[in-house]
Short mmCIF file of C-alpha atoms in Angstrom, two decimals:
data_model
loop_
_atom_site.label_atom_id
_atom_site.label_comp_id
_atom_site.label_asym_id
_atom_site.label_seq_id
_atom_site.Cartn_x
_atom_site.Cartn_y
_atom_site.Cartn_z
CA MET A 1 -1.57 15.23 1.64
CA PRO A 2 -3.36 13.17 -0.98
CA ARG A 3 -6.91 12.12 -0.32
CA LEU A 4 -6.92 8.60 1.08
CA MET A 5 -9.08 5.89 -0.46
CA LEU A 6 -9.75 3.72 2.55
CA SER A 7 -12.07 4.67 5.37
CA ASP A 8 -11.00 3.68 8.89
CA GLU A 9 -13.72 1.02 8.96
CA PHE A 10 -12.66 -0.50 5.65
CA TRP A 11 -8.98 -0.33 6.61
CA SER A 12 -9.57 -2.27 9.84
CA LYS A 13 -11.16 -5.08 7.81
CA LEU A 14 -8.48 -5.04 5.11
CA GLU A 15 -5.71 -5.00 7.69
CA LYS A 16 -6.99 -8.25 9.20
CA ILE A 17 -7.00 -9.87 5.76
CA LEU A 18 -3.46 -8.68 5.01
CA LEU A 19 -2.18 -9.99 8.33
CA GLN A 20 -3.76 -13.38 7.58
CA GLU A 21 -1.77 -13.39 4.34
CA ALA A 22 1.43 -13.10 6.43
CA ILE A 23 2.08 -9.49 5.49
CA TYR A 24 4.21 -7.98 8.24
CA ASN A 25 2.41 -5.22 10.15
CA LYS A 26 4.94 -2.41 9.98
CA ARG A 27 3.90 0.94 11.42
CA ASN A 28 3.42 2.40 7.94
CA LEU A 29 1.46 -0.52 6.46
CA ARG A 30 -1.64 1.57 5.83
CA MET A 31 0.25 4.30 3.99
CA THR A 32 2.07 1.66 1.93
CA VAL A 33 -1.25 0.14 0.85
CA GLU A 34 -2.72 3.61 0.27
CA GLY A 35 0.29 4.44 -1.93
CA MET A 36 -0.21 1.29 -3.99
CA LEU A 37 -3.90 2.04 -4.42
CA TYR A 38 -3.18 5.67 -5.28
CA ARG A 39 -0.74 4.62 -7.99
CA MET A 40 -3.23 2.14 -9.44
CA ARG A 41 -5.98 4.77 -9.39
CA VAL A 42 -4.08 7.60 -11.08
CA GLY A 43 -1.64 5.55 -13.15
CA CYS A 44 1.43 7.59 -12.24
CA PRO A 45 4.98 6.24 -12.35
CA TRP A 46 6.24 4.91 -9.02
CA ARG A 47 8.69 7.80 -8.72
CA ASP A 48 5.81 10.28 -8.88
CA LEU A 49 4.02 8.98 -5.78
CA PRO A 50 3.44 11.86 -3.35
CA GLU A 51 5.92 11.89 -0.48
CA ALA A 52 3.01 11.68 1.98
CA PHE A 53 2.85 7.93 1.27
CA GLY A 54 6.51 7.40 2.16
CA SER A 55 9.44 6.32 0.05
CA TRP A 56 8.26 5.41 -3.45
CA ASN A 57 11.05 2.84 -3.70
CA SER A 58 9.96 1.04 -0.52
CA ILE A 59 6.36 0.93 -1.72
CA TYR A 60 7.50 -0.33 -5.13
CA LYS A 61 9.63 -3.07 -3.58
CA ARG A 62 6.80 -4.23 -1.29
CA PHE A 63 4.33 -4.21 -4.17
CA ASN A 64 6.66 -6.40 -6.24
CA ALA A 65 7.45 -8.76 -3.37
CA TRP A 66 3.78 -9.17 -2.43
CA SER A 67 2.85 -9.70 -6.09
CA LEU A 68 5.54 -12.34 -6.63
CA SER A 69 4.45 -14.22 -3.51
CA SER A 70 0.75 -13.97 -4.51
CA LYS A 71 -0.11 -11.91 -1.43
CA TRP A 72 -1.19 -8.96 -3.55
CA LEU A 73 -2.91 -9.57 -6.85
#
């Protein structure tokens, strides 16, 4: 499994902010965010995200939807 970027303490703070931005708290929200951050950090194509983060296509779609609605900049 890829090394995660967010500590539990930081994630608990970020999660509150995301929920205030009306981002739905699905059970895999943390791994979705971790996948987005991983992709930004390493610069890989979406299709090359490690499977540990979940479906690359789902993460890609959420990233685009959140970006278009200004929830994720």
